[in-house]
mmCIF file of C-alpha atoms in Angstrom:
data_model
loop_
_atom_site.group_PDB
_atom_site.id
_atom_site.type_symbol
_atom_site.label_atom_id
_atom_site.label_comp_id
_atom_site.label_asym_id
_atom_site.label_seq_id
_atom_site.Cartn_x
_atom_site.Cartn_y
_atom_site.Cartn_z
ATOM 1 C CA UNK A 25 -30.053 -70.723 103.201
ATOM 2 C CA UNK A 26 -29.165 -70.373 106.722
ATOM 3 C CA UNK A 27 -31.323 -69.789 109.764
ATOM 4 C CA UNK A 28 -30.055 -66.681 110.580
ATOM 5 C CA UNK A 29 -31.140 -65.398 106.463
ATOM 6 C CA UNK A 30 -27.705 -63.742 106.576
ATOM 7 C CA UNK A 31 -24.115 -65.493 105.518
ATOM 8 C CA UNK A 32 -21.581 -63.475 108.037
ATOM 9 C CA UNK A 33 -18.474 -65.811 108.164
ATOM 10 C CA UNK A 34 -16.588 -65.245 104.385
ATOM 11 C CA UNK A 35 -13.506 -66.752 103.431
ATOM 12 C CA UNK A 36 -11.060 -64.757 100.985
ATOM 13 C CA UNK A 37 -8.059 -63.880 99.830
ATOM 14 C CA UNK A 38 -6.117 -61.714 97.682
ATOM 15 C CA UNK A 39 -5.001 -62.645 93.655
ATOM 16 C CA UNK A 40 -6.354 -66.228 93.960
ATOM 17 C CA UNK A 41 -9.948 -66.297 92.673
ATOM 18 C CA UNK A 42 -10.378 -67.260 88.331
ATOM 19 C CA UNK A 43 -11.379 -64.474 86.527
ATOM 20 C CA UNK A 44 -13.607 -66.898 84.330
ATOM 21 C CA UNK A 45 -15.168 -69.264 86.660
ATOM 22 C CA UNK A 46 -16.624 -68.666 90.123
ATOM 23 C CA UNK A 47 -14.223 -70.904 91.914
ATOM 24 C CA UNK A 48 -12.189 -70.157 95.085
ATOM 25 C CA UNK A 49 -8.418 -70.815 95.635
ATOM 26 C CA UNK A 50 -7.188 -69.140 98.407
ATOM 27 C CA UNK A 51 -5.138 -69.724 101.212
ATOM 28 C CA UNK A 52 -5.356 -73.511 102.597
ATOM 29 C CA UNK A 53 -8.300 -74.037 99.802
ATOM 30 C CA UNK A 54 -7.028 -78.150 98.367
ATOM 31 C CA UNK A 55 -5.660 -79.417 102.066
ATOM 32 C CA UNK A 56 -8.429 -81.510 103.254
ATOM 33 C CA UNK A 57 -7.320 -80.532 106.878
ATOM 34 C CA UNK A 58 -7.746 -77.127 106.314
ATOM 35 C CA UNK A 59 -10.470 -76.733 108.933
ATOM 36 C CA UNK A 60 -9.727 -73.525 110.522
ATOM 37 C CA UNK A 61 -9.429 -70.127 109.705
ATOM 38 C CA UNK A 62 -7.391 -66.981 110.956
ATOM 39 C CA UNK A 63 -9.779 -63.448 110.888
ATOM 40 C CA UNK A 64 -8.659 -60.893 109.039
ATOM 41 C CA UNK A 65 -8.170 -57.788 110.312
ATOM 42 C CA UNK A 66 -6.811 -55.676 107.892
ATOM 43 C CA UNK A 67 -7.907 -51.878 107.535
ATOM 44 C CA UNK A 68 -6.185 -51.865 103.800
ATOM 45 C CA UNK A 69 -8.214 -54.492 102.099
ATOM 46 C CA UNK A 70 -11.214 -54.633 104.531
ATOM 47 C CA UNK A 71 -12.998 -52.384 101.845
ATOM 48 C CA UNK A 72 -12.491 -54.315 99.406
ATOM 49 C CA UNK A 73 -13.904 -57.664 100.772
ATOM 50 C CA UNK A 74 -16.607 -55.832 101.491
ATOM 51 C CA UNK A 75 -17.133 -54.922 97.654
ATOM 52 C CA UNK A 76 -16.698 -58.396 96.944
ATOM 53 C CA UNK A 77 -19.229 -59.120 99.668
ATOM 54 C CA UNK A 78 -21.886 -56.838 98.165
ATOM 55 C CA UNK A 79 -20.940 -58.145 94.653
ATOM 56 C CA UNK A 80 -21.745 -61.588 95.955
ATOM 57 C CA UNK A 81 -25.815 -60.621 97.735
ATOM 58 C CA UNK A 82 -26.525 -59.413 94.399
ATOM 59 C CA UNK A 83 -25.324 -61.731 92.027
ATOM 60 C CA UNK A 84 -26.632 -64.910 94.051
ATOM 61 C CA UNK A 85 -29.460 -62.707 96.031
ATOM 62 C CA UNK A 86 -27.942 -63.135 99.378
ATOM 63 C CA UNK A 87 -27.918 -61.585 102.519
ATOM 64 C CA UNK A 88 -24.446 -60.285 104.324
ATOM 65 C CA UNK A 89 -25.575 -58.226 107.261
ATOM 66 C CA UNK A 90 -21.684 -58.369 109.310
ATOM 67 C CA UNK A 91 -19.335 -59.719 107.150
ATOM 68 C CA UNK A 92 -16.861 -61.197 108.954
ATOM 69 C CA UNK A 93 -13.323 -62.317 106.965
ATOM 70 C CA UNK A 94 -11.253 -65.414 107.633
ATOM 71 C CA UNK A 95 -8.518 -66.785 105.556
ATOM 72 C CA UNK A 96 -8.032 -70.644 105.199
ATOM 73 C CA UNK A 97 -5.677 -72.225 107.095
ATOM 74 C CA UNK A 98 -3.933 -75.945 108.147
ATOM 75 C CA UNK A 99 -2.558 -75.192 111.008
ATOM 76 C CA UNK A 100 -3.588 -71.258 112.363
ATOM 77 C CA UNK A 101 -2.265 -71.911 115.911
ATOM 78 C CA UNK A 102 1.007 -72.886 114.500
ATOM 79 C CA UNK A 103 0.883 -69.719 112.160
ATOM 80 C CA UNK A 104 0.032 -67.226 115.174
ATOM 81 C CA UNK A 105 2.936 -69.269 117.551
ATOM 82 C CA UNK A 106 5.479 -68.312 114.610
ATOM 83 C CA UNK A 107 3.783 -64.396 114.297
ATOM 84 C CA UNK A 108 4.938 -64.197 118.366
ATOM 85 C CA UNK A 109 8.691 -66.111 117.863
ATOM 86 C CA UNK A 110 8.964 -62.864 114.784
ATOM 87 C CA UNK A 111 7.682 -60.541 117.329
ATOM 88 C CA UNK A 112 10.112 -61.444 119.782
ATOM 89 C CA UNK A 113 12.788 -61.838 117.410
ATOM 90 C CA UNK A 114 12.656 -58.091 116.676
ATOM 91 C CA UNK A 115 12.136 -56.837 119.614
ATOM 92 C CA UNK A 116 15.390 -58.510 121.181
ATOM 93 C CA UNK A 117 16.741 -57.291 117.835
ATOM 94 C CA UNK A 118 15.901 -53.620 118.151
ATOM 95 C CA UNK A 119 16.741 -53.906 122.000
ATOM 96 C CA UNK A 120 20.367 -54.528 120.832
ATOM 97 C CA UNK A 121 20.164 -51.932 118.260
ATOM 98 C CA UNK A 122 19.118 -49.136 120.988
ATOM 99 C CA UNK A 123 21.940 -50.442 123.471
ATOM 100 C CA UNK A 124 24.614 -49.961 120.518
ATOM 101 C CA UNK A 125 23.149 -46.414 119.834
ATOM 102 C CA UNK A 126 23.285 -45.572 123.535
ATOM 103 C CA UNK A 127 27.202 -46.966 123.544
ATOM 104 C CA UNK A 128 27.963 -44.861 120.485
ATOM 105 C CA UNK A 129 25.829 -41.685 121.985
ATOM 106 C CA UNK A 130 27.563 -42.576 125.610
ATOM 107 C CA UNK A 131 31.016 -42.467 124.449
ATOM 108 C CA UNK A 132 30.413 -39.273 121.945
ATOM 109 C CA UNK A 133 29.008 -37.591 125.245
ATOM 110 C CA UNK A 134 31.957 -38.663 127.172
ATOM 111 C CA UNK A 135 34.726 -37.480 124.798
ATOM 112 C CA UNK A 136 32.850 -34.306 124.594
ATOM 113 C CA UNK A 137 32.823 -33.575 128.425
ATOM 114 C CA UNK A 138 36.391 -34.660 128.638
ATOM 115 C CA UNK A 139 37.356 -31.481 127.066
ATOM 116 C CA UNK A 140 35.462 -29.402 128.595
ATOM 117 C CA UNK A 141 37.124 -26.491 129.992
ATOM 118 C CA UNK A 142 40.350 -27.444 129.267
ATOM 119 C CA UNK A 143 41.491 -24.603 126.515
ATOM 120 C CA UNK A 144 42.797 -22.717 128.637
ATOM 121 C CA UNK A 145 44.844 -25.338 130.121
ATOM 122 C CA UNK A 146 46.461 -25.643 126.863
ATOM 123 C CA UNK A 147 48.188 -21.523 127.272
ATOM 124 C CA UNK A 148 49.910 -22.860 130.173
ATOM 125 C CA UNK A 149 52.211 -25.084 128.589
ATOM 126 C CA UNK A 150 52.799 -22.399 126.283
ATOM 127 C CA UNK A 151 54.636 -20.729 129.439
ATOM 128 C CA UNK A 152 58.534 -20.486 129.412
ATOM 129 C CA UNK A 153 57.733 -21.298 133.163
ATOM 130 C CA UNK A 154 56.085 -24.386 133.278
ATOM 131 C CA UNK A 155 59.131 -26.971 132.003
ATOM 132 C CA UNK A 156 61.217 -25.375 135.326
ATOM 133 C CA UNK A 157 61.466 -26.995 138.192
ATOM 134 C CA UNK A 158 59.180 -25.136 140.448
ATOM 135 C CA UNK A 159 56.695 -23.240 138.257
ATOM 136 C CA UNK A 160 55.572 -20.065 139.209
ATOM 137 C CA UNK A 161 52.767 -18.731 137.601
ATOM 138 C CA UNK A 162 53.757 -15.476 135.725
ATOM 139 C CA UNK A 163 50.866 -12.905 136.870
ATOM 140 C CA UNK A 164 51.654 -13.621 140.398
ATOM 141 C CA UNK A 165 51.271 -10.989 143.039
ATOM 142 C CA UNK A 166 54.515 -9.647 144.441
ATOM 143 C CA UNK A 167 53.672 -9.021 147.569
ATOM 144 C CA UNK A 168 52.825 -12.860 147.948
ATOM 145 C CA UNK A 169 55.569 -15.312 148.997
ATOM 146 C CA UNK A 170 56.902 -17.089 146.786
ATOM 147 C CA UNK A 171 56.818 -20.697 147.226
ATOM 148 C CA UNK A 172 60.791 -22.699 146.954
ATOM 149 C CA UNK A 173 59.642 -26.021 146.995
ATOM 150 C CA UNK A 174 60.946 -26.050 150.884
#
């Protein structure tokens, strides 16, 4: 029993325990250097640690007051170090991703204001006018001079 009356540090694990014999085989459980832990934070199966937990003070009359939850492991700095290279690994990932979609969305944006305004550009070289030399626009004013190219 410890001197606190209350056992707060539990290790567990998911699909690894005998359904026969109270014996536990989870995470790092036969390394003999398995001397750490990593905490368990996990919203999902907190709940159900906890059941295990209460299972647990009344089969062997225990006390749990704070359960905390750790999973075995060799090496949990090395496990966390490779959690961070993911992390970054996706980030730089998604980072490219976004920059592509920007390109694509950039050059959609561009060819759309390219064209802007320009339909009614496309009447004028429907005018017998505009393949002369000098082109005169037909709706001109008469009373304006008319321009020679002099």
């Amino acid at each position: 029993e410890p001197e606190t009356q209350s056992y707060d540090f539990w290790a567990v694990g998911q699909d690894c325990c005998s359904q026969t014999a109270a014996d536990f085989r989870c995470g790092a459980w036969s390394h003999t250097a398995a001397r750490k832990a990593i905490r368990i934070i996990d919203s999902e199966a907190s709940p159900y640690y906890r059941l295990a937990v209460k299972q647990a003070e009344t089969l062997y009359g225990i006390v749990a007051s704070h359960p905390i939850f750790f999973r075995w492991s060799v090496d949990p700095e090395a496990e966390v170090a490779a959690w961070n290279r993911k992390a970054f690994s996706n980030y730089v990932f998604m980072v490219c991703v976004a920059f592509v979609v920007s390109l694509f969305a950039l050059t959609l944006a561009t060819c759309q204001f390219a064209f802007i305004g320009r339909s009614g550009q496309m009447e004028m070289l429907n005018d017998p006018a505009w393949n002369s030399d000098v082109y005169q626009p037909v709706a001109m004013d008469p009373s304006m001079p008319r321009y020679n190219g002099v």
